[in-house]
Tab-separated table of C-alpha atoms and ligand atoms in Angstrom:
chain	number	residue	atom	x	y	z
F	1	MET	CA	-33.758	5.876	27.972
F	2	PHE	CA	-37.257	6.888	26.768
F	3	GLN	CA	-40.260	4.729	26.970
F	4	LYS	CA	-42.130	6.062	24.177
F	5	ILE	CA	-41.110	8.588	21.374
F	6	LEU	CA	-43.629	10.587	19.245
F	7	ILE	CA	-42.353	11.015	15.500
F	8	ALA	CA	-43.672	14.426	14.286
F	9	ASN	CA	-42.952	13.608	10.733
F	10	ARG	CA	-44.199	11.418	7.751
F	11	GLY	CA	-42.851	9.523	4.760
F	12	GLU	CA	-39.754	7.752	4.605
F	13	ILE	CA	-38.023	9.609	7.391
F	14	ALA	CA	-41.001	8.789	9.813
F	15	LEU	CA	-40.316	5.041	9.081
F	16	ARG	CA	-36.476	5.526	9.440
F	17	VAL	CA	-37.010	6.886	12.958
F	18	LEU	CA	-39.701	4.330	13.537
F	19	ARG	CA	-36.989	1.504	13.002
F	20	ALA	CA	-34.411	3.114	15.052
F	21	CYS	CA	-36.967	2.951	18.038
F	22	LYS	CA	-38.104	-0.382	17.350
F	23	GLU	CA	-34.529	-1.665	17.592
F	24	LEU	CA	-34.025	0.137	20.845
F	25	GLY	CA	-37.043	-1.282	22.171
F	26	ILE	CA	-38.952	2.096	22.744
F	27	GLN	CA	-42.491	2.350	22.164
F	28	THR	CA	-43.541	4.421	18.875
F	29	VAL	CA	-46.524	7.346	18.382
F	30	VAL	CA	-46.705	8.697	15.057
F	31	VAL	CA	-49.033	11.750	14.285
F	32	HIS	CA	-50.467	11.974	10.749
F	33	SER	CA	-53.016	14.086	8.604
F	34	THR	CA	-56.075	12.795	7.093
F	35	ALA	CA	-54.161	12.353	3.764
F	36	ASP	CA	-51.731	9.850	5.381
F	37	ALA	CA	-54.094	7.559	7.092
F	38	ASP	CA	-52.787	4.740	4.800
F	39	ALA	CA	-49.062	5.618	5.096
F	40	MET	CA	-46.571	2.845	5.984
F	41	HIS	CA	-45.358	4.595	9.208
F	42	VAL	CA	-48.884	4.779	10.332
F	43	ARG	CA	-49.517	0.998	9.848
F	44	LEU	CA	-46.119	0.091	11.647
F	45	ALA	CA	-46.339	2.329	14.690
F	46	ASP	CA	-47.547	1.150	18.028
F	47	GLU	CA	-49.926	4.156	18.249
F	48	SER	CA	-51.235	6.827	15.902
F	49	VAL	CA	-53.003	10.122	16.284
F	50	CYS	CA	-54.721	11.882	13.438
F	51	ILE	CA	-53.694	15.556	14.078
F	52	GLY	CA	-55.579	17.342	11.211
F	53	PRO	CA	-56.533	17.909	7.486
F	54	PRO	CA	-54.078	17.598	4.697
F	55	PRO	CA	-52.317	21.070	4.680
F	56	SER	CA	-48.983	21.062	6.658
F	57	ARG	CA	-49.811	24.082	8.544
F	58	ASP	CA	-52.890	22.553	10.121
F	59	SER	CA	-51.221	19.049	10.651
F	60	TYR	CA	-47.412	18.435	10.860
F	61	LEU	CA	-46.864	22.052	11.658
F	62	ASN	CA	-49.371	22.423	14.276
F	63	ILE	CA	-47.506	22.752	17.607
F	64	HIS	CA	-50.431	22.562	19.726
F	65	GLN	CA	-51.814	19.485	18.107
F	66	ILE	CA	-48.732	17.776	18.494
F	67	VAL	CA	-48.121	18.526	22.043
F	68	ALA	CA	-51.561	17.340	22.702
F	69	ALA	CA	-50.777	14.058	21.146
F	70	CYS	CA	-47.935	13.697	23.521
F	71	GLU	CA	-50.029	14.310	26.523
F	72	ILE	CA	-52.813	11.984	25.176
F	73	THR	CA	-50.009	9.138	24.459
F	74	GLY	CA	-47.808	9.806	27.187
F	75	ALA	CA	-44.784	10.234	25.039
F	76	ASP	CA	-41.614	11.346	26.839
F	77	ALA	CA	-39.811	12.553	23.748
F	78	VAL	CA	-40.467	14.043	20.135
F	79	HIS	CA	-38.114	13.074	17.155
F	80	PRO	CA	-39.017	15.808	14.468
F	81	GLY	CA	-37.204	14.148	11.583
F	82	TYR	CA	-36.209	16.706	8.990
F	83	GLY	CA	-38.279	19.677	7.605
F	84	PHE	CA	-41.645	20.709	9.193
F	85	LEU	CA	-40.787	21.485	12.931
F	86	SER	CA	-37.365	20.146	12.957
F	87	GLU	CA	-35.646	23.499	12.968
F	88	ASN	CA	-38.410	25.336	14.831
F	89	ALA	CA	-36.938	26.737	18.231
F	90	LYS	CA	-40.342	27.819	19.466
F	91	PHE	CA	-41.196	24.142	19.220
F	92	ALA	CA	-38.145	23.033	21.185
F	93	ASP	CA	-38.866	25.571	23.865
F	94	ILE	CA	-42.603	24.584	24.091
F	95	LEU	CA	-41.710	20.797	24.338
F	96	ALA	CA	-39.081	21.499	27.002
F	97	ALA	CA	-41.644	23.613	28.940
F	98	HIS	CA	-43.926	20.464	28.999
F	99	ASN	CA	-41.221	18.201	30.086
F	100	ILE	CA	-41.061	16.486	26.955
F	101	THR	CA	-37.436	16.059	25.433
F	102	PHE	CA	-37.203	17.472	21.802
F	103	ILE	CA	-34.560	15.136	20.313
F	104	GLY	CA	-32.433	17.700	18.893
F	105	PRO	CA	-30.476	20.724	19.907
F	106	SER	CA	-31.606	23.506	22.330
F	107	GLY	CA	-34.065	26.106	21.311
F	108	ASP	CA	-31.317	28.681	21.724
F	109	HIS	CA	-28.882	26.784	19.499
F	110	ILE	CA	-31.561	26.381	16.847
F	111	ARG	CA	-32.321	30.221	16.889
F	112	ILE	CA	-28.727	30.980	16.586
F	113	MET	CA	-28.369	29.057	13.368
F	114	GLY	CA	-31.525	29.954	11.894
F	115	ASP	CA	-30.216	33.638	11.870
F	116	LYS	CA	-27.614	33.339	9.210
F	117	ILE	CA	-25.765	36.583	10.359
F	118	GLU	CA	-25.421	35.150	13.813
F	119	ALA	CA	-24.703	31.776	12.722
F	120	LYS	CA	-21.792	33.165	10.690
F	121	ARG	CA	-20.516	35.245	13.658
F	122	THR	CA	-20.672	32.241	15.805
F	123	ALA	CA	-18.719	29.863	13.399
F	124	LYS	CA	-16.064	32.398	12.969
F	125	ARG	CA	-15.790	32.876	16.824
F	126	LEU	CA	-15.297	29.062	17.065
F	127	GLY	CA	-12.655	28.977	14.676
F	128	ILE	CA	-14.570	27.748	11.504
F	129	PRO	CA	-13.335	29.348	8.374
F	130	VAL	CA	-15.869	31.616	6.857
F	131	VAL	CA	-16.390	33.177	3.382
F	132	PRO	CA	-14.936	36.691	3.313
F	133	GLY	CA	-17.467	39.249	3.880
F	134	SER	CA	-19.307	41.746	6.036
F	135	ASP	CA	-19.332	41.274	9.823
F	136	GLY	CA	-23.042	41.617	10.261
F	137	ALA	CA	-26.184	43.191	8.658
F	138	VAL	CA	-25.510	45.798	5.959
F	139	THR	CA	-28.173	48.669	5.428
F	140	GLU	CA	-26.204	51.429	3.584
F	141	GLU	CA	-25.007	51.312	-0.077
F	142	LYS	CA	-21.823	53.327	1.067
F	143	GLU	CA	-20.837	50.556	3.435
F	144	ALA	CA	-21.807	47.730	0.772
F	145	ARG	CA	-19.456	49.565	-1.629
F	146	ARG	CA	-16.647	49.503	0.879
F	147	ILE	CA	-16.794	46.092	1.768
F	148	ALA	CA	-17.427	44.706	-1.877
F	149	ALA	CA	-14.260	46.677	-2.785
F	150	GLU	CA	-12.282	45.241	-0.005
F	151	ILE	CA	-13.370	41.624	-0.883
F	152	GLY	CA	-13.673	41.877	-4.561
F	153	TYR	CA	-16.318	41.534	-7.039
F	154	PRO	CA	-18.469	39.156	-7.532
F	155	VAL	CA	-20.033	39.777	-4.329
F	156	ILE	CA	-23.364	37.866	-3.190
F	157	ILE	CA	-26.179	39.580	-1.062
F	158	LYS	CA	-27.902	37.072	1.336
F	159	ALA	CA	-30.885	37.289	3.623
F	160	SER	CA	-30.063	36.843	7.271
F	161	ALA	CA	-33.613	34.956	7.535
F	162	GLY	CA	-32.834	33.054	4.287
F	163	GLY	CA	-30.933	29.968	3.906
F	164	GLY	CA	-31.159	27.053	1.473
F	165	GLY	CA	-30.524	29.462	-1.374
F	166	ARG	CA	-33.727	31.788	-0.625
F	167	GLY	CA	-33.189	35.415	-1.138
F	168	MET	CA	-29.734	35.757	-2.666
F	169	LYS	CA	-28.601	38.180	-5.127
F	170	VAL	CA	-25.012	38.438	-7.084
F	171	ALA	CA	-23.325	41.725	-8.066
F	172	HIS	CA	-20.684	41.105	-10.563
F	173	ALA	CA	-19.472	44.831	-10.509
F	174	GLU	CA	-20.103	47.842	-8.405
F	175	ALA	CA	-22.520	49.019	-11.223
F	176	ASP	CA	-25.047	45.984	-10.050
F	177	LEU	CA	-24.444	46.581	-6.239
F	178	GLU	CA	-27.336	49.162	-5.531
F	179	ILE	CA	-29.895	47.308	-7.146
F	180	ALA	CA	-28.880	43.909	-5.759
F	181	LEU	CA	-28.771	45.364	-2.364
F	182	GLN	CA	-32.183	46.907	-2.731
F	183	THR	CA	-33.876	43.957	-4.229
F	184	ALA	CA	-32.291	41.672	-1.524
F	185	ARG	CA	-33.489	43.868	1.192
F	186	SER	CA	-37.096	44.296	-0.056
F	187	GLU	CA	-37.529	40.566	-0.904
F	188	ALA	CA	-36.076	39.426	2.368
F	189	GLY	CA	-38.533	41.761	4.133
F	190	ALA	CA	-41.576	40.340	2.143
F	191	ALA	CA	-40.424	36.751	2.297
F	192	PHE	CA	-39.187	36.744	5.953
F	193	GLY	CA	-40.476	39.914	7.641
F	194	ASP	CA	-36.785	40.546	8.356
F	195	ASP	CA	-34.846	42.616	5.735
F	196	ALA	CA	-31.343	42.035	7.344
F	197	VAL	CA	-29.045	41.062	4.488
F	198	TYR	CA	-25.148	40.377	4.424
F	199	ILE	CA	-22.597	40.453	1.947
F	200	GLU	CA	-20.015	37.722	1.016
F	201	LYS	CA	-17.414	36.986	-1.715
F	202	TYR	CA	-19.033	35.170	-4.474
F	203	LEU	CA	-17.492	31.857	-5.079
F	204	GLU	CA	-17.973	31.012	-8.689
F	205	LYS	CA	-17.320	27.164	-9.041
F	206	PRO	CA	-17.339	25.762	-5.517
F	207	ARG	CA	-18.367	22.289	-4.373
F	208	HIS	CA	-21.098	21.915	-1.519
F	209	ILE	CA	-19.401	19.776	1.137
F	210	GLU	CA	-21.029	19.302	4.545
F	211	VAL	CA	-19.478	17.773	7.605
F	212	GLN	CA	-21.683	15.662	9.883
F	213	VAL	CA	-21.039	16.532	13.332
F	214	PHE	CA	-22.667	15.389	16.805
F	215	GLY	CA	-22.508	17.148	20.244
F	216	ASP	CA	-22.708	14.400	23.096
F	217	GLY	CA	-24.723	16.543	25.492
F	218	PHE	CA	-22.010	16.576	27.927
F	219	GLY	CA	-19.510	19.242	26.212
F	220	GLY	CA	-18.011	16.764	23.868
F	221	GLY	CA	-18.295	16.990	19.977
F	222	VAL	CA	-17.132	14.492	17.214
F	223	HIS	CA	-17.393	14.420	13.407
F	224	PHE	CA	-18.698	11.787	10.946
F	225	GLY	CA	-16.651	13.000	8.189
F	226	GLU	CA	-18.276	14.796	5.046
F	227	ARG	CA	-20.719	14.465	2.327
F	228	ASP	CA	-20.507	16.106	-0.937
F	229	CYS	CA	-23.805	17.631	-2.135
F	230	SER	CA	-22.846	19.399	-5.138
F	231	LEU	CA	-25.282	17.886	-7.382
F	232	GLN	CA	-28.391	20.065	-6.958
F	233	ARG	CA	-31.086	21.467	-8.773
F	234	ARG	CA	-32.814	24.826	-7.662
F	235	HIS	CA	-31.369	24.279	-4.266
F	236	GLN	CA	-32.775	20.724	-4.025
F	237	LYS	CA	-30.278	18.038	-3.468
F	238	VAL	CA	-30.518	15.161	-6.083
F	239	TRP	CA	-27.223	13.104	-5.447
F	240	GLU	CA	-25.106	13.000	-2.358
F	241	GLU	CA	-22.044	10.984	-1.713
F	242	ALA	CA	-19.603	10.275	1.108
F	243	ASN	CA	-16.761	10.516	1.001
F	244	SER	CA	-16.212	13.717	-1.200
F	245	PRO	CA	-14.368	12.649	-4.465
F	246	ALA	CA	-12.609	15.889	-3.756
F	247	LEU	CA	-11.089	15.383	-0.379
F	248	ASN	CA	-8.148	13.195	0.978
F	249	ALA	CA	-8.027	11.766	4.569
F	250	GLU	CA	-5.752	14.677	5.675
F	251	GLU	CA	-8.187	17.342	4.636
F	252	ARG	CA	-10.981	15.316	5.970
F	253	SER	CA	-9.515	14.895	9.416
F	254	ARG	CA	-8.316	18.636	9.506
F	255	ILE	CA	-11.982	20.176	8.761
F	256	GLY	CA	-13.585	17.414	10.672
F	257	GLY	CA	-11.367	18.228	13.583
F	258	ILE	CA	-12.269	21.793	13.562
F	259	CYS	CA	-15.952	21.212	13.287
F	260	ALA	CA	-15.686	18.687	16.284
F	261	LYS	CA	-13.859	21.137	18.332
F	262	ALA	CA	-16.271	24.111	17.588
F	263	ILE	CA	-19.379	21.958	18.435
F	264	ALA	CA	-17.871	20.970	21.813
F	265	ASP	CA	-17.097	24.642	22.485
F	266	LEU	CA	-20.551	25.613	21.838
F	267	GLY	CA	-22.087	23.049	24.015
F	268	TYR	CA	-24.110	21.649	21.060
F	269	SER	CA	-26.236	18.519	21.671
F	270	GLY	CA	-27.220	16.116	19.114
F	271	ALA	CA	-26.811	16.105	15.375
F	272	GLY	CA	-25.940	18.947	13.250
F	273	THR	CA	-24.367	19.600	9.764
F	274	ILE	CA	-21.914	22.252	9.014
F	275	GLU	CA	-22.062	23.382	5.310
F	276	PHE	CA	-19.225	24.541	3.343
F	277	LEU	CA	-18.442	25.796	-0.018
F	278	TYR	CA	-15.188	24.225	-0.933
F	279	GLU	CA	-13.094	25.954	-4.030
F	280	ASN	CA	-9.217	25.660	-4.579
F	281	GLY	CA	-8.776	23.530	-1.548
F	282	GLU	CA	-10.163	25.770	0.853
F	283	PHE	CA	-13.133	25.513	3.070
F	284	TYR	CA	-15.689	28.500	3.568
F	285	PHE	CA	-18.532	28.025	6.030
F	286	ILE	CA	-21.959	29.191	4.802
F	287	GLU	CA	-24.570	27.625	7.167
F	288	MET	CA	-25.325	25.095	9.825
F	289	ASN	CA	-28.160	22.683	9.981
F	290	THR	CA	-29.416	21.717	13.409
F	291	ARG	CA	-31.406	18.638	12.235
F	292	LEU	CA	-30.742	15.094	10.975
F	293	GLN	CA	-30.616	15.475	7.188
F	294	VAL	CA	-32.102	13.575	4.121
F	295	GLU	CA	-28.647	12.354	3.197
F	296	HIS	CA	-27.555	11.044	6.502
F	297	PRO	CA	-27.486	7.361	5.258
F	298	VAL	CA	-24.253	7.851	3.209
F	299	THR	CA	-22.503	8.558	6.604
F	300	GLU	CA	-24.018	5.702	8.126
F	301	ALA	CA	-23.106	3.521	5.154
F	302	ILE	CA	-19.381	4.435	5.504
F	303	THR	CA	-19.091	4.639	9.275
F	304	GLY	CA	-21.483	1.735	9.985
F	305	ILE	CA	-23.105	3.848	12.919
F	306	ASP	CA	-26.821	4.330	13.160
F	307	LEU	CA	-27.179	8.143	13.405
F	308	VAL	CA	-30.564	8.147	14.656
F	309	HIS	CA	-29.605	5.528	17.409
F	310	GLU	CA	-26.952	8.125	18.508
F	311	GLN	CA	-29.544	11.201	18.480
F	312	ILE	CA	-31.976	9.121	20.785
F	313	ARG	CA	-29.163	8.200	23.044
F	314	VAL	CA	-27.855	11.951	23.378
F	315	GLY	CA	-31.411	13.097	23.609
F	316	SER	CA	-31.907	10.668	26.695
F	317	GLY	CA	-28.633	11.896	28.295
F	318	GLY	CA	-26.803	8.764	27.536
F	319	GLY	CA	-24.119	10.318	25.364
F	320	LEU	CA	-22.599	8.811	22.149
F	321	SER	CA	-21.959	5.292	21.809
F	322	VAL	CA	-18.521	6.009	19.921
F	323	LYS	CA	-15.544	8.325	20.469
F	324	GLN	CA	-13.751	9.965	17.725
F	325	GLU	CA	-11.085	7.491	17.210
F	326	ASP	CA	-13.680	4.697	17.026
F	327	ILE	CA	-15.224	6.526	13.892
F	328	LYS	CA	-13.496	4.992	10.681
F	329	PHE	CA	-14.531	5.615	7.109
F	330	ASN	CA	-15.076	2.480	4.931
F	331	GLY	CA	-15.417	2.574	1.269
F	332	HIS	CA	-17.707	4.913	-0.458
F	333	ALA	CA	-21.575	5.508	-0.553
F	334	ILE	CA	-23.924	7.438	-3.118
F	335	GLU	CA	-27.573	8.163	-2.367
F	336	CYS	CA	-30.171	9.282	-5.196
F	337	ARG	CA	-33.194	10.801	-4.299
F	338	ILE	CA	-35.945	9.294	-5.871
F	339	ASN	CA	-38.765	11.858	-6.451
F	340	ALA	CA	-42.301	11.579	-7.802
F	341	GLU	CA	-41.531	14.040	-10.609
F	342	ASP	CA	-40.908	14.198	-14.326
F	343	PRO	CA	-37.253	13.377	-14.821
F	344	ARG	CA	-36.703	16.312	-17.341
F	345	THR	CA	-39.090	19.004	-16.011
F	346	PHE	CA	-39.177	17.930	-12.350
F	347	THR	CA	-43.229	18.684	-12.226
F	348	PRO	CA	-44.659	16.563	-9.498
F	349	SER	CA	-46.403	13.512	-10.350
F	350	PRO	CA	-48.605	12.488	-7.611
F	351	GLY	CA	-50.900	9.307	-7.943
F	352	THR	CA	-51.062	5.617	-7.362
F	353	ILE	CA	-48.017	3.565	-7.578
F	354	THR	CA	-49.268	0.426	-9.340
F	355	HIS	CA	-46.303	-1.672	-8.921
F	356	PHE	CA	-43.079	-0.913	-6.764
F	357	HIS	CA	-40.011	-3.356	-6.703
F	358	THR	CA	-36.804	-2.323	-4.907
F	359	PRO	CA	-33.185	-3.603	-5.743
F	360	GLY	CA	-31.417	-5.726	-3.130
F	361	GLY	CA	-28.283	-7.493	-2.489
F	362	LEU	CA	-24.878	-6.535	-0.952
F	363	GLY	CA	-24.541	-2.851	-0.306
F	364	ILE	CA	-27.767	-1.761	-1.210
F	365	ARG	CA	-30.282	0.167	1.090
F	366	VAL	CA	-33.694	1.468	0.039
F	367	ASP	CA	-35.308	3.885	2.383
F	368	SER	CA	-38.950	4.460	1.324
F	369	GLY	CA	-42.439	4.748	2.946
F	370	VAL	CA	-44.352	3.740	-0.344
F	371	TYR	CA	-45.466	0.411	-1.498
F	372	SER	CA	-47.426	-1.213	-4.543
F	373	GLY	CA	-51.068	0.247	-4.554
F	374	TYR	CA	-49.829	3.442	-2.193
F	375	LYS	CA	-51.593	6.467	-3.482
F	376	ILE	CA	-48.958	9.626	-3.261
F	377	PRO	CA	-50.989	12.577	-1.866
F	378	PRO	CA	-50.374	15.972	-3.780
F	379	TYR	CA	-49.754	17.790	-0.451
F	380	TYR	CA	-46.312	17.210	0.446
F	381	ASP	CA	-42.848	17.319	-1.172
F	382	SER	CA	-42.161	14.760	-3.697
F	383	LEU	CA	-39.368	12.605	-2.199
F	384	ILE	CA	-40.769	8.831	-2.401
F	385	GLY	CA	-37.510	7.092	-1.551
F	386	LYS	CA	-33.901	7.031	-1.333
F	387	LEU	CA	-31.439	4.389	-2.799
F	388	ILE	CA	-28.255	4.429	-1.067
F	389	VAL	CA	-25.379	2.225	-2.307
F	390	HIS	CA	-22.028	1.228	-0.516
F	391	GLY	CA	-19.045	-0.259	-2.323
F	392	ARG	CA	-15.315	-0.688	-1.047
F	393	ASN	CA	-14.487	2.245	-3.256
F	394	ARG	CA	-16.150	4.764	-5.478
F	395	VAL	CA	-15.542	2.448	-8.589
F	396	GLU	CA	-17.314	-0.470	-7.054
F	397	CYS	CA	-20.011	1.672	-5.612
F	398	MET	CA	-20.839	3.153	-9.040
F	399	MET	CA	-21.183	-0.330	-10.684
F	400	ARG	CA	-23.148	-1.442	-8.010
F	401	LEU	CA	-25.484	1.758	-8.359
F	402	ARG	CA	-25.992	1.264	-12.166
F	403	ARG	CA	-27.187	-2.460	-11.685
F	404	ALA	CA	-29.529	-1.284	-8.582
F	405	LEU	CA	-31.010	1.433	-10.727
F	406	ASP	CA	-31.679	-1.200	-13.724
F	407	GLU	CA	-33.542	-3.328	-10.943
F	408	PHE	CA	-35.806	-0.633	-9.426
F	409	VAL	CA	-39.246	-0.588	-10.604
F	410	VAL	CA	-41.811	2.190	-10.059
F	411	ASP	CA	-44.833	1.937	-12.055
F	412	GLY	CA	-47.906	4.281	-12.291
F	413	ILE	CA	-46.301	7.553	-11.831
F	414	LYS	CA	-43.313	9.426	-13.169
F	415	THR	CA	-39.863	9.352	-11.130
F	416	THR	CA	-36.465	10.854	-11.222
F	417	LEU	CA	-34.998	7.165	-11.876
F	418	PRO	CA	-34.359	7.887	-15.479
F	419	LEU	CA	-32.276	10.788	-14.534
F	420	PHE	CA	-30.013	8.716	-12.404
F	421	ARG	CA	-29.642	5.967	-15.074
F	422	ASP	CA	-28.150	8.916	-17.416
F	423	LEU	CA	-26.124	10.223	-14.602
F	424	VAL	CA	-24.335	6.840	-13.840
F	425	GLY	CA	-23.045	6.735	-17.406
F	426	ASN	CA	-21.619	10.252	-17.441
F	427	ALA	CA	-17.906	10.529	-17.732
F	428	ASP	CA	-17.672	13.795	-15.479
F	429	ILE	CA	-19.930	11.946	-12.704
F	430	ALA	CA	-17.627	8.791	-13.151
F	431	ASN	CA	-14.523	11.011	-12.587
F	432	GLY	CA	-16.312	12.925	-9.516
F	433	ASP	CA	-15.669	15.935	-11.511
F	434	TYR	CA	-18.583	18.381	-10.872
F	435	ASP	CA	-19.370	21.433	-8.821
F	436	ILE	CA	-22.607	23.176	-7.538
F	437	HIS	CA	-23.418	24.377	-11.257
F	438	TRP	CA	-22.751	20.970	-13.059
F	439	LEU	CA	-26.296	19.522	-12.700
F	440	GLU	CA	-28.271	22.621	-13.901
F	441	LYS	CA	-25.849	22.971	-16.787
F	442	TYR	CA	-26.271	19.238	-17.739
F	443	LEU	CA	-30.212	19.451	-17.823
F	444	ALA	CA	-29.972	22.731	-19.931
F	445	LYS	CA	-28.081	20.750	-22.328
F	446	GLY	CA	-31.098	18.417	-22.496
F	447	GLU	CA	-28.699	15.485	-23.135
Z	501	MV4	C1	-22.866	30.896	-2.148
Z	501	MV4	C2	-22.586	30.690	-3.314
Z	501	MV4	C3	-21.505	31.344	-4.050
Z	501	MV4	N1	-20.680	32.115	-3.093
Z	501	MV4	N2	-22.171	31.662	-1.240
Z	501	MV4	C4	-27.158	28.626	-2.179
Z	501	MV4	C5	-27.743	27.735	-1.134
Z	501	MV4	C6	-27.150	28.576	0.248
Z	501	MV4	N3	-27.048	27.421	1.253
Z	501	MV4	C7	-25.918	28.999	-0.362
Z	501	MV4	N4	-25.970	29.040	-1.527
Z	501	MV4	C8	-24.966	29.454	-2.053
Z	501	MV4	N5	-24.002	30.465	-1.437
Z	501	MV4	C9	-21.118	32.306	-1.805
Z	501	MV4	N6	-20.631	33.157	-0.933
Z	501	MV4	C10	-23.228	29.884	-4.123
Z	501	MV4	C11	-24.335	29.280	-3.436
Z	501	MV4	C12	-25.125	28.339	-4.387
Z	501	MV4	C13	-25.275	26.765	-4.057
Z	501	MV4	C14	-24.589	26.512	-2.804
Z	501	MV4	C15	-24.717	25.216	-2.641
Z	501	MV4	C16	-25.324	24.212	-3.611
Z	501	MV4	C17	-25.781	24.680	-4.784
Z	501	MV4	C18	-25.782	26.216	-5.038
Z	501	MV4	C19	-26.324	26.362	-6.178
Z	501	MV4	C20	-26.362	27.865	-6.575
Z	501	MV4	C21	-25.745	28.792	-5.630
């Protein structure tokens, strides 16, 4: 097991990882920018190293400063959290070259999944159902026309170096195709320095369902069920749940089994998320994330398993603490992302939190790095906490969530709490009847 882990992140996820390290008796080092000197994770860590000025590229993204902090403190592993360097293959390779364990998959696996064309080709080879479309990059309009005619309109053109919704263009008919292809290619070239694009059938009303997987580091793979993350705004998840209201146990175990086997065959190590679009009872792979995700607590709530403990165990070569047959899905969990933003316009609202009171009681978890008197710096993303609620079934979970939202107090700044108080009272949400476009339509109506 590791003696000392350096946490290369900030905010609620730095605290989340720190808690797991403490429970496992592992010493903790955190790195922070000058803007985060008063952050909770800095106060609670055994050691902290200031690695630079506020902009991320000069601190949380500065690989050399982080490696230096490892050397100075004698950390034997790095947990990258999510965002920042968590899916940076070069960072994983550099740490390995310094004999420091990157708690995550190999640089090569990160690289494959970062290239969306390569990721899709790999998924298909491993027996994962993918969205119909081109086999690789498409450059010529003629070829694009042939593929689109074959799969049928509408089609979507995506940047291979994109992901997470960046660099996509929809063509509803052949007349739109040329412009869609040209703009997608030039935007991809400008944004990512790589103009490779691919074509897929455009699914009009899917849900976003993702499967939590783990490779044990010895060629084994398991799945921890799925999360439904269909409620998004501008490709930012807002509300996530496990299980998906759309799946039954048989569908869960079928797609989960396919993903677990693929992860084993790939020789993948650590936590991963296989993202699907789900429409008319069918799953279509879109991307794979090679990190721990923001929404991992809903999976923890229904399985009772600490996924960060598992990451650390696997990273240190100790394998998983559970086999597939030990992973049971118990009840229902929902996560609300509480952002320091205007609940209608989503404009960031940094500043001082004058009063912070979190709900409690059975089935309630709040992951947050903020406290009364804390000043939110304006340099980073606006997530200030997550409310995760568990119940024996979805109805109980929703009742408990409504109560927890009533108790939650965040004064001094604007937050997205009022949005969630509206959503828990909505009939479509109560019925689990929503797709990836539901939230944007709801917000556009201005109800
Ligand atoms: C799609 C799609 C429809 N058809 N691909 C957006 C983020 C990126 N991960 C993939 N995305 C989409 N890919 C096909 N073939 C619709 C989206 C999409 C979306 C997906 C998940 C959650 C919210 C979304 C919002 C708009 C579009």
